[in-house]
mmCIF file of C-alpha atoms in Angstrom:
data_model
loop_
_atom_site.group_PDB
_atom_site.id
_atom_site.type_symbol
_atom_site.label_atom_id
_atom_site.label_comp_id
_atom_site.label_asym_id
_atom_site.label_seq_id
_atom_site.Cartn_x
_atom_site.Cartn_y
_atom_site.Cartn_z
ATOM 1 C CA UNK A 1 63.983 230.398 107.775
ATOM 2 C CA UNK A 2 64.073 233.360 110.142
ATOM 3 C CA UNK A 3 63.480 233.484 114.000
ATOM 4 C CA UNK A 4 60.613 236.238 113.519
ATOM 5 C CA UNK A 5 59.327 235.257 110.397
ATOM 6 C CA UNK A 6 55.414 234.457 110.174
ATOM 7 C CA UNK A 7 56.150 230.808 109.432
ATOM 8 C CA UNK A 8 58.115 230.718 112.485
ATOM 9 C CA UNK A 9 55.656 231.967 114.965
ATOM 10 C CA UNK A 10 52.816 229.949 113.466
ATOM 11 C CA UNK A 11 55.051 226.573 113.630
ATOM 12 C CA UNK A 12 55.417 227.883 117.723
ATOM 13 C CA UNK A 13 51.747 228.417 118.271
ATOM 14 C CA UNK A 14 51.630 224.672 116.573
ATOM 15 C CA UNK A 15 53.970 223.444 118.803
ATOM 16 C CA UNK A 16 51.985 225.527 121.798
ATOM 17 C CA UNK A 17 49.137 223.829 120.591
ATOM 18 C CA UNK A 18 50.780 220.280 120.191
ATOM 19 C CA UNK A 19 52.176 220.455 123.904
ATOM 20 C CA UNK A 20 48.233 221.691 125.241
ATOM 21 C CA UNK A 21 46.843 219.144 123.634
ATOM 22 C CA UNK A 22 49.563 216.161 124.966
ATOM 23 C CA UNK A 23 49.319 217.698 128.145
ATOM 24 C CA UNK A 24 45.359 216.859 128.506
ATOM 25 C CA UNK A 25 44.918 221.031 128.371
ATOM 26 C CA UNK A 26 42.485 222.790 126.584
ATOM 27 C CA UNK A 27 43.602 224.421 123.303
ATOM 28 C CA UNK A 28 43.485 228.623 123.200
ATOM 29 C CA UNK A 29 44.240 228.766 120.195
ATOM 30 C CA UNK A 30 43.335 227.705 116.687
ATOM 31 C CA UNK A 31 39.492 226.953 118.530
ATOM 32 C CA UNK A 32 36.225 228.115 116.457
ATOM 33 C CA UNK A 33 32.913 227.869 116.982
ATOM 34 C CA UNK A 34 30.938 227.947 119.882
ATOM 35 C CA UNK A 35 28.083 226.079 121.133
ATOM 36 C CA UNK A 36 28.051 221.963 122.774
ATOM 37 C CA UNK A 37 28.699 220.544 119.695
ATOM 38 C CA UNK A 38 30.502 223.275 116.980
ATOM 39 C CA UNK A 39 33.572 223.834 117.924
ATOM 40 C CA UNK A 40 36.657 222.857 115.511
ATOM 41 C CA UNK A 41 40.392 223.269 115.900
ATOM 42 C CA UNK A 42 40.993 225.150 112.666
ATOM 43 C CA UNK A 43 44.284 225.975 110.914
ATOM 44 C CA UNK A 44 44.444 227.262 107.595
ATOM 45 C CA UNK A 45 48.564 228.624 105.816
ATOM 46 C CA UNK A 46 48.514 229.829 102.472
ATOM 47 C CA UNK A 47 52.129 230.766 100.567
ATOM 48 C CA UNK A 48 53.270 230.191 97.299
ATOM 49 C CA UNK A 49 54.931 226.645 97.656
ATOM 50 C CA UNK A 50 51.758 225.782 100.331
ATOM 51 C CA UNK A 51 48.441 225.575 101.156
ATOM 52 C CA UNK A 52 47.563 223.624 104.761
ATOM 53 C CA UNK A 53 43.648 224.124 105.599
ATOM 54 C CA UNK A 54 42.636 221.663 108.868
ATOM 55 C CA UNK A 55 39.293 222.071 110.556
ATOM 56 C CA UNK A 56 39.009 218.828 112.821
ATOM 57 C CA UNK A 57 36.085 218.601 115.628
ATOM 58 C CA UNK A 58 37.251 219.550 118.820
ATOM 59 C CA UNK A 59 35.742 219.368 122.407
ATOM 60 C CA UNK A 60 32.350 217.803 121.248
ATOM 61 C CA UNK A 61 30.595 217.634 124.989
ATOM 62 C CA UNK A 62 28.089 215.252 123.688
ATOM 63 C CA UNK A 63 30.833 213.081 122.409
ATOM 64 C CA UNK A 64 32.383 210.378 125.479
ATOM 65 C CA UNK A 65 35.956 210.811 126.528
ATOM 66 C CA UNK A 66 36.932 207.661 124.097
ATOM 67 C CA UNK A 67 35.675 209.961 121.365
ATOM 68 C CA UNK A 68 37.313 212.876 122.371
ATOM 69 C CA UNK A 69 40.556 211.448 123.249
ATOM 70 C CA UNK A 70 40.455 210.598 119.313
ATOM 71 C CA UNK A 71 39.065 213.555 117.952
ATOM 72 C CA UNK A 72 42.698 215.229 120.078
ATOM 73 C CA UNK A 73 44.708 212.495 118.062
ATOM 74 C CA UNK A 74 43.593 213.507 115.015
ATOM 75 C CA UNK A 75 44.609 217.133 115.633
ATOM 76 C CA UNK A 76 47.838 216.374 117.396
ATOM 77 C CA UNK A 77 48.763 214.006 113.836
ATOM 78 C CA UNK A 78 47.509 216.881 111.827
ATOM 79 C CA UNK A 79 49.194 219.778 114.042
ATOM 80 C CA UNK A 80 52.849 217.617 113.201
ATOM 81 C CA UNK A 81 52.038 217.145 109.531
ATOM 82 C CA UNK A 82 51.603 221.028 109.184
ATOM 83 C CA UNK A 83 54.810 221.757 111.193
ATOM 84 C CA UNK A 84 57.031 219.326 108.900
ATOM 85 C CA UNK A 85 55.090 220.595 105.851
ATOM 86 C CA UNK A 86 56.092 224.369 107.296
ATOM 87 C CA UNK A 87 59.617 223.213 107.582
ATOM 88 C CA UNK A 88 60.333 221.742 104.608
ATOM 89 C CA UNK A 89 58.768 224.657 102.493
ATOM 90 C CA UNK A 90 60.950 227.135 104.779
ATOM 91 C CA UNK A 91 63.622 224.897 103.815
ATOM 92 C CA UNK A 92 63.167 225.020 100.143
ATOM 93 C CA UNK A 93 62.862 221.272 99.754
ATOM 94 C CA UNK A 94 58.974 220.621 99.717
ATOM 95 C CA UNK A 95 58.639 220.236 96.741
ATOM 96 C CA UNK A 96 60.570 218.195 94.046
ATOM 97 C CA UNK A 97 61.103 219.471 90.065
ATOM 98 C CA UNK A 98 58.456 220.521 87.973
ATOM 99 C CA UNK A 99 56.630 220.954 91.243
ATOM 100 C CA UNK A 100 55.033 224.685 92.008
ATOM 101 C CA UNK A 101 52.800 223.868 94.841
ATOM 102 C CA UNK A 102 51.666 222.008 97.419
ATOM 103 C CA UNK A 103 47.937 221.712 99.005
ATOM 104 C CA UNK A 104 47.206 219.747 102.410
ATOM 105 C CA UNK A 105 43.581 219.195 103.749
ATOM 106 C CA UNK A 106 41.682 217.277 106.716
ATOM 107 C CA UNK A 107 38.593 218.045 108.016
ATOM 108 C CA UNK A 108 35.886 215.595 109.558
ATOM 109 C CA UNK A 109 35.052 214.222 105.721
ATOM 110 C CA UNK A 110 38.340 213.951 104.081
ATOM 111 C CA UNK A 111 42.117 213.944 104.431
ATOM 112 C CA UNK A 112 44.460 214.391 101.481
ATOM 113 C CA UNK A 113 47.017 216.740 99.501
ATOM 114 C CA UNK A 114 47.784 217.197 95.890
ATOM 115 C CA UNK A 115 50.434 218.677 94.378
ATOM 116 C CA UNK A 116 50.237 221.347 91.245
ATOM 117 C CA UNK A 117 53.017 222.622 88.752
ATOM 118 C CA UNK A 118 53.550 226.297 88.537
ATOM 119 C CA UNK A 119 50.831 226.790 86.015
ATOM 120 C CA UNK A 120 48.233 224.950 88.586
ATOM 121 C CA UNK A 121 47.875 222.146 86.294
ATOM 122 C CA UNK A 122 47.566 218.627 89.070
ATOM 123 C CA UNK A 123 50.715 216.426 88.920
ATOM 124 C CA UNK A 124 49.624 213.737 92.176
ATOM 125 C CA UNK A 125 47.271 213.851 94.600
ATOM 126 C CA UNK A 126 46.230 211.180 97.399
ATOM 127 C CA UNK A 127 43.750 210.707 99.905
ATOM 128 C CA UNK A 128 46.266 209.150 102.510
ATOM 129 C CA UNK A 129 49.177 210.991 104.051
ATOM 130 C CA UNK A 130 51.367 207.624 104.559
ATOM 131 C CA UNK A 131 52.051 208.557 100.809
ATOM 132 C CA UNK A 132 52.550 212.082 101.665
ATOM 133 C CA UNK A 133 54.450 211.584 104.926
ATOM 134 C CA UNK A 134 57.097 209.141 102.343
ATOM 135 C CA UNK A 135 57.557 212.182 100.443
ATOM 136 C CA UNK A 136 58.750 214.514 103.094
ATOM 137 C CA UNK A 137 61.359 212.031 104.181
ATOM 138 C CA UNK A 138 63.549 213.414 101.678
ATOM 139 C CA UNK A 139 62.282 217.431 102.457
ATOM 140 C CA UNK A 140 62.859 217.277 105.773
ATOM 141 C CA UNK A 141 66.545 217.298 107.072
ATOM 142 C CA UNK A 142 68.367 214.604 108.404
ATOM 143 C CA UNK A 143 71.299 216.017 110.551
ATOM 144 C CA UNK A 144 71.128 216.742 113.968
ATOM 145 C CA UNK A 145 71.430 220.393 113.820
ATOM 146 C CA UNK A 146 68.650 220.795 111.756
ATOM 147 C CA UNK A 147 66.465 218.162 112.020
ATOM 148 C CA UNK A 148 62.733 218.294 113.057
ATOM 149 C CA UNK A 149 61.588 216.267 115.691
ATOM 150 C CA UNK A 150 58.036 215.074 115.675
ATOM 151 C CA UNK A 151 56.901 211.736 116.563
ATOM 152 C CA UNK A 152 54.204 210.418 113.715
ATOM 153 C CA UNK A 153 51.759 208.464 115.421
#
């Protein structure tokens, strides 16, 4: 993958985004909305190999600091997922033969990814990502130099 490349700087806004959010910080970026109650952390790639769309409540005033402290898990878990799903498809090992694309999804309502061969035509899907995160075990590499790291909650 190249240093400049759009995939790149997305994955470091993630990361920007992922060290905010562990930090207790308010996010800058990825935030729409506006209002008490509207705003979402929203993230949305689209390439060939993948689609990643995320929009996950964030900084709900009405909500208690239990339930906001979970809404930021949520985001943090999905922020990772999208950087190792970035990774692998800069990589060239997201997705496995027969495979032409790969679609990840979470918003309030549902959580999930499918998986389509080059004509579009569905070849898996799940509503989980324990499924999904057992598939990238084997996109994502495993020597030091190039590893990943992200901690999966």
């Amino acid at each position: 993958m190249e240093e400049d490349s759009p995939c790149m700087n997305a994955i470091a806004e993630l990361r920007a985004a992922l060290i905010c959010l562990d930090a207790g910080e308010n996010l800058s970026h990825f935030v729409e909305g506006h209002g008490l109650q509207s705003q979402v952390f929203r993230f949305s790639w689209s390439e060939p190999t993948l689609s990643i769309d995320l929009e996950l409540p964030y900084a709900c005033v009405l909500e208690d600091a239990e339930e906001q402290a979970a809404d930021n898990e949520e985001i943090a878990a999905s922020i990772r997922m999208a950087i190792l799903l970035m990774v692998a498809a800069g990589n060239g090992t997201l997705l496995q033969d027969g495979e032409g694309r790969l679609a990840v999804f979470h918003d309030d309502d549902t959580l999930g990814w499918a998986v389509y061969d080059s004509d579009g035509y569905l070849l898996d899907d799940a509503d989980d990502w324990d499924t999904l995160v057992a598939r990238l075990e084997n996109a994502v590499p495993s020597d030091v130099e190039n590893a990943v790291s992200i901690i999966w909650p």
